PDB file of C-alpha atoms in Angstrom:
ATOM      1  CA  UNK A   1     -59.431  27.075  -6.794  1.00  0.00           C
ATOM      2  CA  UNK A   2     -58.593  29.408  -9.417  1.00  0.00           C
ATOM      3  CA  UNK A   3     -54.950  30.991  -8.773  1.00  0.00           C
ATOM      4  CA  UNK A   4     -53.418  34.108 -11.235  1.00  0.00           C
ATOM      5  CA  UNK A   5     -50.207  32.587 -11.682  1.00  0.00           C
ATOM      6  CA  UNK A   6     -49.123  35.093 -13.854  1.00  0.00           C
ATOM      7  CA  UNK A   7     -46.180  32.904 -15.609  1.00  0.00           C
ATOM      8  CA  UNK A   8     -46.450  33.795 -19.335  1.00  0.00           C
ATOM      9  CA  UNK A   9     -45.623  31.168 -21.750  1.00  0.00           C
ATOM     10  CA  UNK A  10     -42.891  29.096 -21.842  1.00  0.00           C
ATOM     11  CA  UNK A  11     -41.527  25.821 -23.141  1.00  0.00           C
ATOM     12  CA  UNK A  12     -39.409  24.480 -20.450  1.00  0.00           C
ATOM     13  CA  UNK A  13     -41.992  25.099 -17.358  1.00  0.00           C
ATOM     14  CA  UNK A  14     -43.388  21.829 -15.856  1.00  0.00           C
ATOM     15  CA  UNK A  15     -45.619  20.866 -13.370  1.00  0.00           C
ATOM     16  CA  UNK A  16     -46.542  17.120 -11.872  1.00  0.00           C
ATOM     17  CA  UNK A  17     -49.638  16.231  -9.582  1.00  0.00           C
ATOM     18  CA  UNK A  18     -50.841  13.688  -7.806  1.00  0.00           C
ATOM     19  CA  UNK A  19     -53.071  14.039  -5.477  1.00  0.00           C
ATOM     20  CA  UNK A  20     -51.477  16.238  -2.764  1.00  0.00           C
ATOM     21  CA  UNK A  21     -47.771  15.706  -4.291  1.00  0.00           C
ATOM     22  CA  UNK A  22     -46.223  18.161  -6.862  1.00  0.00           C
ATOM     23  CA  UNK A  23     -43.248  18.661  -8.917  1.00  0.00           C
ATOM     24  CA  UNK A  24     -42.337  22.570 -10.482  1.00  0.00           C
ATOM     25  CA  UNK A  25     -39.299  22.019 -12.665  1.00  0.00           C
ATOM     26  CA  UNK A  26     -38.172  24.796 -15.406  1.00  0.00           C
ATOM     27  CA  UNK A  27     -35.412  27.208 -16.886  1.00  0.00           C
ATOM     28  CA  UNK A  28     -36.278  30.127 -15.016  1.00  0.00           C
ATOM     29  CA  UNK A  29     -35.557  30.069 -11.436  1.00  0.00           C
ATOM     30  CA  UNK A  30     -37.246  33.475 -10.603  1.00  0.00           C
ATOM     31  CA  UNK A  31     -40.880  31.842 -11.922  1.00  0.00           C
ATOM     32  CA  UNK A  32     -40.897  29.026 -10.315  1.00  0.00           C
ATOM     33  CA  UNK A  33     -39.617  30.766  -6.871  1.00  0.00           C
ATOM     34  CA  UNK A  34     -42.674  33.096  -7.551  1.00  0.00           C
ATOM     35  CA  UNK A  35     -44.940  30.168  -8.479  1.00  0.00           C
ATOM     36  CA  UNK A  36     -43.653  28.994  -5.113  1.00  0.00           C
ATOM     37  CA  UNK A  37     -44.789  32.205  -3.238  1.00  0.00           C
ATOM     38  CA  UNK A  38     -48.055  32.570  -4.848  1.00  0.00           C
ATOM     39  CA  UNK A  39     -48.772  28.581  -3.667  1.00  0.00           C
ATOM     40  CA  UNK A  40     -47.484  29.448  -0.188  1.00  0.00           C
ATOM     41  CA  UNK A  41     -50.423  32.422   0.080  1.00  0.00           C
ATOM     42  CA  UNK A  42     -53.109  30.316  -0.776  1.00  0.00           C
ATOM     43  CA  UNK A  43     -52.289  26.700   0.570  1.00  0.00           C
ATOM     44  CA  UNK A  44     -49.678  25.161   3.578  1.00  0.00           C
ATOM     45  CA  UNK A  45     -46.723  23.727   1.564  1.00  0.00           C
ATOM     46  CA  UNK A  46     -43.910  21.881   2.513  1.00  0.00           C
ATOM     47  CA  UNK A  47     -40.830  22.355  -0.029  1.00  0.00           C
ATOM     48  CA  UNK A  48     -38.060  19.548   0.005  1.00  0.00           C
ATOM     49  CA  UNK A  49     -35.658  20.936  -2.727  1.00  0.00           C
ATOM     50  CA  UNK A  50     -33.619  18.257  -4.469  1.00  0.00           C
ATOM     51  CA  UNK A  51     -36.142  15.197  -5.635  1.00  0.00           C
ATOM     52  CA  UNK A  52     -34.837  12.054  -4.740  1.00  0.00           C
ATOM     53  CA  UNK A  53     -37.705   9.630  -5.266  1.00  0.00           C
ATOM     54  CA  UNK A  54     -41.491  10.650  -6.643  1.00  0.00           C
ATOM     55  CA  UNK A  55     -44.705   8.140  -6.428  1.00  0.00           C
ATOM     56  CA  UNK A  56     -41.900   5.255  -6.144  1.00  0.00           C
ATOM     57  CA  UNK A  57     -39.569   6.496  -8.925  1.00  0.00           C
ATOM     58  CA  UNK A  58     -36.014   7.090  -8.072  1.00  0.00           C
ATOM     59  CA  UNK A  59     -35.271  10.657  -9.493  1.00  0.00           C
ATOM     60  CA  UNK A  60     -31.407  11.754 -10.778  1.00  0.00           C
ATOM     61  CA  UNK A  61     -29.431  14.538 -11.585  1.00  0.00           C
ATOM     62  CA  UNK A  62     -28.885  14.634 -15.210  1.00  0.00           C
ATOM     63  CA  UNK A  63     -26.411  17.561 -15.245  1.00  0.00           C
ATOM     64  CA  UNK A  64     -22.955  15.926 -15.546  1.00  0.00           C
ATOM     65  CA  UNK A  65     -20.565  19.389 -16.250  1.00  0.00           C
ATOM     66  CA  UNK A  66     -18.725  18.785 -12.772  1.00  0.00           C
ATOM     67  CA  UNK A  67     -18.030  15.238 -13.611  1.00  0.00           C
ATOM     68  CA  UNK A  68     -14.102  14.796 -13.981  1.00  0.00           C
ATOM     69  CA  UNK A  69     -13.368  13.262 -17.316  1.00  0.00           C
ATOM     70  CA  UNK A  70     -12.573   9.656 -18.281  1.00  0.00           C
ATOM     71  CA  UNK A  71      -9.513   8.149 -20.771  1.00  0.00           C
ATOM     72  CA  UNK A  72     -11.992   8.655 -24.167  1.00  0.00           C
ATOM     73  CA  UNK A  73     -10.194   6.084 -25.679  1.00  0.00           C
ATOM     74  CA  UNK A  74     -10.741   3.441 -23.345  1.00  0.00           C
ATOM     75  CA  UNK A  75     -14.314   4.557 -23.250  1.00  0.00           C
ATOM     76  CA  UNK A  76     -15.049   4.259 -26.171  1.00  0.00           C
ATOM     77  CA  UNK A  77     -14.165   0.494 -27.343  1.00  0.00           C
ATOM     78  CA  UNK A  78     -16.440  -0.176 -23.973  1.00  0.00           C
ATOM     79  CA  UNK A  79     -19.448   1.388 -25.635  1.00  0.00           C
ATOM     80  CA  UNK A  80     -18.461  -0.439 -29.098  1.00  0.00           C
ATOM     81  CA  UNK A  81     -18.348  -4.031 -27.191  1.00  0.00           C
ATOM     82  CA  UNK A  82     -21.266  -3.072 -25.428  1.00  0.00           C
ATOM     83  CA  UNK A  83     -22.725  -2.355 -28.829  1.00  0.00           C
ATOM     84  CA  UNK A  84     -21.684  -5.376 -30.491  1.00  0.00           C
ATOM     85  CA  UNK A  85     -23.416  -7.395 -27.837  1.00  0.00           C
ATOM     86  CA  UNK A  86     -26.825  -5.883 -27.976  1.00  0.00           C
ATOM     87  CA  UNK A  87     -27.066  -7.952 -31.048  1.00  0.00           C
ATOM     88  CA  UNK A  88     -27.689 -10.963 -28.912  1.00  0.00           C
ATOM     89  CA  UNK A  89     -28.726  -8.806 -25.853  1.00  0.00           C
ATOM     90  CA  UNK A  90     -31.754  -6.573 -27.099  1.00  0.00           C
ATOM     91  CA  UNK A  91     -32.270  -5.547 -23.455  1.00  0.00           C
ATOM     92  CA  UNK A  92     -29.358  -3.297 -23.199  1.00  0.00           C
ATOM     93  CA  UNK A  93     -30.122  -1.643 -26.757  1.00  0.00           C
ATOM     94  CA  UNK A  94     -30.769   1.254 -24.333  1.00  0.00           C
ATOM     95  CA  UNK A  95     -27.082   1.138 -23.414  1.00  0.00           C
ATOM     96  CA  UNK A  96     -26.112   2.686 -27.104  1.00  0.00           C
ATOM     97  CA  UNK A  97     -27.520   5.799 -25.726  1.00  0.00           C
ATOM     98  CA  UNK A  98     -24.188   5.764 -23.783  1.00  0.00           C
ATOM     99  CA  UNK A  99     -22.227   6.580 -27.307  1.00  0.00           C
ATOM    100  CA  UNK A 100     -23.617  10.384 -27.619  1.00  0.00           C
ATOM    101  CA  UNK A 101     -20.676  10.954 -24.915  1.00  0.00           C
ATOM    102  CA  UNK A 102     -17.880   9.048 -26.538  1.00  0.00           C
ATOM    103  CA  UNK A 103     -16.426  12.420 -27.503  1.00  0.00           C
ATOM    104  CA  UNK A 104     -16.442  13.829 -24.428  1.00  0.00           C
ATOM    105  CA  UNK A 105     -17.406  10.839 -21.752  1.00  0.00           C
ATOM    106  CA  UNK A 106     -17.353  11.589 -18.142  1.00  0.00           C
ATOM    107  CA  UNK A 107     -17.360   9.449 -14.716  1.00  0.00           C
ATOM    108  CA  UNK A 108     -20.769   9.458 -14.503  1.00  0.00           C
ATOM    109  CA  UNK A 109     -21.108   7.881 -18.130  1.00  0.00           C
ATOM    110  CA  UNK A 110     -18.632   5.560 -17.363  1.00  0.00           C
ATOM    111  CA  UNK A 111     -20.445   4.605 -13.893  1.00  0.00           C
ATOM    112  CA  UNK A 112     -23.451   4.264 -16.444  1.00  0.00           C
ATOM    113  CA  UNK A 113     -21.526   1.646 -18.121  1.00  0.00           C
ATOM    114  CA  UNK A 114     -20.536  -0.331 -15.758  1.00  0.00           C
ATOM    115  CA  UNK A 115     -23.554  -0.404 -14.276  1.00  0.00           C
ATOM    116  CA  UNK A 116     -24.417  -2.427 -17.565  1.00  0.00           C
ATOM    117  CA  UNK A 117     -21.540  -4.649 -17.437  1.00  0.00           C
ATOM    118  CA  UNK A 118     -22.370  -5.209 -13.674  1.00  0.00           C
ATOM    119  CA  UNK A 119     -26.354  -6.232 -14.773  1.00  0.00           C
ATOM    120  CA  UNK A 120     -24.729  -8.473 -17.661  1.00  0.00           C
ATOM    121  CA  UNK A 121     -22.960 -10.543 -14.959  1.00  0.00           C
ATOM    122  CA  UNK A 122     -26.087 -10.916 -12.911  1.00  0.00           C
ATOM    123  CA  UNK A 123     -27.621 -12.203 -15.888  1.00  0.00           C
ATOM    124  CA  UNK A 124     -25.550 -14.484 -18.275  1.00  0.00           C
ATOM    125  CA  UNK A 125     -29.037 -16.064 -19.251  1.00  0.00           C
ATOM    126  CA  UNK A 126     -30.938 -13.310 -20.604  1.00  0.00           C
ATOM    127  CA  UNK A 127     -30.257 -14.043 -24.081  1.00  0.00           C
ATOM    128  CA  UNK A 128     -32.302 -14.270 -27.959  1.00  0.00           C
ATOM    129  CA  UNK A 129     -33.570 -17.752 -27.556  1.00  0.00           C
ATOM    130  CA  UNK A 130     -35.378 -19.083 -31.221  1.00  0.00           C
ATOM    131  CA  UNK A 131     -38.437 -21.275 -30.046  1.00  0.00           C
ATOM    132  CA  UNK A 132     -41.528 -23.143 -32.462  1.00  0.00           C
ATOM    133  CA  UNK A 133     -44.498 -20.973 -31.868  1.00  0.00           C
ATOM    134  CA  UNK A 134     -46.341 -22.914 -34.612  1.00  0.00           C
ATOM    135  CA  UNK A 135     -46.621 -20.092 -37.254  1.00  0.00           C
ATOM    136  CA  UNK A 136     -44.293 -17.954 -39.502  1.00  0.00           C
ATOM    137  CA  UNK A 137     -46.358 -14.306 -39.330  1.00  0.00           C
ATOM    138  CA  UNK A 138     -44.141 -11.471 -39.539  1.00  0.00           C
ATOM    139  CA  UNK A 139     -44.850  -8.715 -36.678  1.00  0.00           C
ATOM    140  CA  UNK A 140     -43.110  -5.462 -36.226  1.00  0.00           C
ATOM    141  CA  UNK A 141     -43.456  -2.699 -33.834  1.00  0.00           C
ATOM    142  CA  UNK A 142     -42.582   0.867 -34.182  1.00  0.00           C
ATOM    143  CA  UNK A 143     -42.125   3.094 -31.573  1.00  0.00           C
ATOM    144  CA  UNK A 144     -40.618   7.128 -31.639  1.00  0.00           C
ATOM    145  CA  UNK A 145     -40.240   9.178 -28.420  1.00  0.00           C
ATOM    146  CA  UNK A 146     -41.176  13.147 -28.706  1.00  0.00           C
ATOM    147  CA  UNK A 147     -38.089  14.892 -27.610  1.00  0.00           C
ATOM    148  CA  UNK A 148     -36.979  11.973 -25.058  1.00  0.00           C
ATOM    149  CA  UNK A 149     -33.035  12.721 -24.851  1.00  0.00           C
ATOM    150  CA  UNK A 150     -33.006  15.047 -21.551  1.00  0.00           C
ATOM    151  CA  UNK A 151     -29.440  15.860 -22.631  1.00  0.00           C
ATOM    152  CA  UNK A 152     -30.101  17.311 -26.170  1.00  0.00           C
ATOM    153  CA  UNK A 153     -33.830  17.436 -26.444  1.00  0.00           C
ATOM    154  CA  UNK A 154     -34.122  14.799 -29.786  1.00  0.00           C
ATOM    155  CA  UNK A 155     -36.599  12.014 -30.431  1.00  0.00           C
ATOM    156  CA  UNK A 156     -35.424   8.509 -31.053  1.00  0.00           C
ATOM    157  CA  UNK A 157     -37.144   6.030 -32.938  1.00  0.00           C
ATOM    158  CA  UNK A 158     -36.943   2.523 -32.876  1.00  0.00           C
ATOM    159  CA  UNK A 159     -38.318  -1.069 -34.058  1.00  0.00           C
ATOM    160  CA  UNK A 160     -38.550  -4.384 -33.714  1.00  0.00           C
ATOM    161  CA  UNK A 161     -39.633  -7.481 -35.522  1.00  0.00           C
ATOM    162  CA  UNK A 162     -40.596 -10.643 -34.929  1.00  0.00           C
ATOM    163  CA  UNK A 163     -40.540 -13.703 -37.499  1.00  0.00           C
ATOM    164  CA  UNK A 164     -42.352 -16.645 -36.030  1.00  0.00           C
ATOM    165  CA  UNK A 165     -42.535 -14.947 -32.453  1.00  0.00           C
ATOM    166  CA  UNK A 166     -39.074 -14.858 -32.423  1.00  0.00           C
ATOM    167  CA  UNK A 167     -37.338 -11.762 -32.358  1.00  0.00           C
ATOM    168  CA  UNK A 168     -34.905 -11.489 -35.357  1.00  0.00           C
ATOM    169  CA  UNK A 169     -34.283  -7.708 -35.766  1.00  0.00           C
ATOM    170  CA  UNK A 170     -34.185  -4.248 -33.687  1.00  0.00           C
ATOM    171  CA  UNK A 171     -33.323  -0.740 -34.822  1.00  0.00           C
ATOM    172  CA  UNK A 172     -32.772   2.088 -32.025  1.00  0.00           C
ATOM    173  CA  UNK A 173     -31.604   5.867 -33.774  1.00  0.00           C
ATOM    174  CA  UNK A 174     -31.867   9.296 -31.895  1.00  0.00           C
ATOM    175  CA  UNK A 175     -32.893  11.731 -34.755  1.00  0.00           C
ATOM    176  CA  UNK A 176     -30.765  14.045 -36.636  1.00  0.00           C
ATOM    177  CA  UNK A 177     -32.688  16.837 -35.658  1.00  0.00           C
ATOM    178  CA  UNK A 178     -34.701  17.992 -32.709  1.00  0.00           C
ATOM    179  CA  UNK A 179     -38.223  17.784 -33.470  1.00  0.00           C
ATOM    180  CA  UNK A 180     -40.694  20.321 -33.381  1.00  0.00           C
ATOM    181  CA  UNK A 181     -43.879  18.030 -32.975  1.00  0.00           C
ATOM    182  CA  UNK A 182     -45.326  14.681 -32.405  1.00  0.00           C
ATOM    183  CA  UNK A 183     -47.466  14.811 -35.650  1.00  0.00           C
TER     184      UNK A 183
END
């Protein structure tokens, strides 16, 4: 069914489908309450506000400006040891994110933290581990998201590589600059 929506162009307007599920998500509050309307005339919706969970993904708040501050100081030498180990601990690499806020860190990034110290207790074993795989080839992978930060919109790149099988180097760096394409 073809429906005038009637939205002009923007960049922040989303939508998500699947199957009889959807997601409208945007900047402008007056669109998407008319995108809302013009749905409600043509098909029996059901609106549930504030996602929690979508096709088993656990949906949260990113907006943190009524989270109380945290001691920066104290903060901040977390997210540096928490730095330091991701040397031997590639799986928290993601962690680093965490040090964008160290200027200004709130409760939430601090709960975000230790969260990570919490999941490095659970798992004392989850280390780099150097095994014989029988060759020496070199193998490195190269990854860059388009605009993945959802706090400041820029891409980070990263890589890894592999001597041997064994991973011996990772690189993870949010870009200077927000980027205006993928090509």
């Amino acid at each position: 069914m073809d429906i005038p929506l009637g939205l002009g162009k923007r960049k922040n307007q989303h939508f998500v489908f699947y199957v009889d599920d959807m997601i409208l998500t945007g900047d402008d509050l007056l669109k998407i309450e008319m995108l809302n309307d013009k749905l409600s005339a043509c098909f029996k919706i059901k609106r549930l506000e504030n996602l929690k969970y979508f096709l088993g993904i656990e949906i949260a708040d990113s907006r943190c400006e009524d989270s109380p501050p945290v001691d920066r100081g104290r903060y901040q030498r977390l997210i540096g040891k928490l730095i330091y180990l991701s040397h031997t601990r590639p799986n928290i690499t993601y962690t680093i994110r965490l040090s964008q806020f160290i200027h200004d860190p709130r409760e939430v990034h601090n709960a975000a933290a230790r969260r990570v110290l919490l999941y490095l207790k659970g798992t004392p074993s989850y280390n780099l581990l150097f095994r014989p795989h029988g060759h020496t080839n070199v193998e490195i992978f190269i990854d860059v998201d388009y605009a993945g930060s959802i706090v400041d919109k820029r891409s980070t790149s990263r890589y890894c590589s592999f001597l041997g099988g064994n991973l011996i180097t990772w690189h993870n760096k949010k870009q200077l600059v927000v980027s205006r394409s993928s090509a």
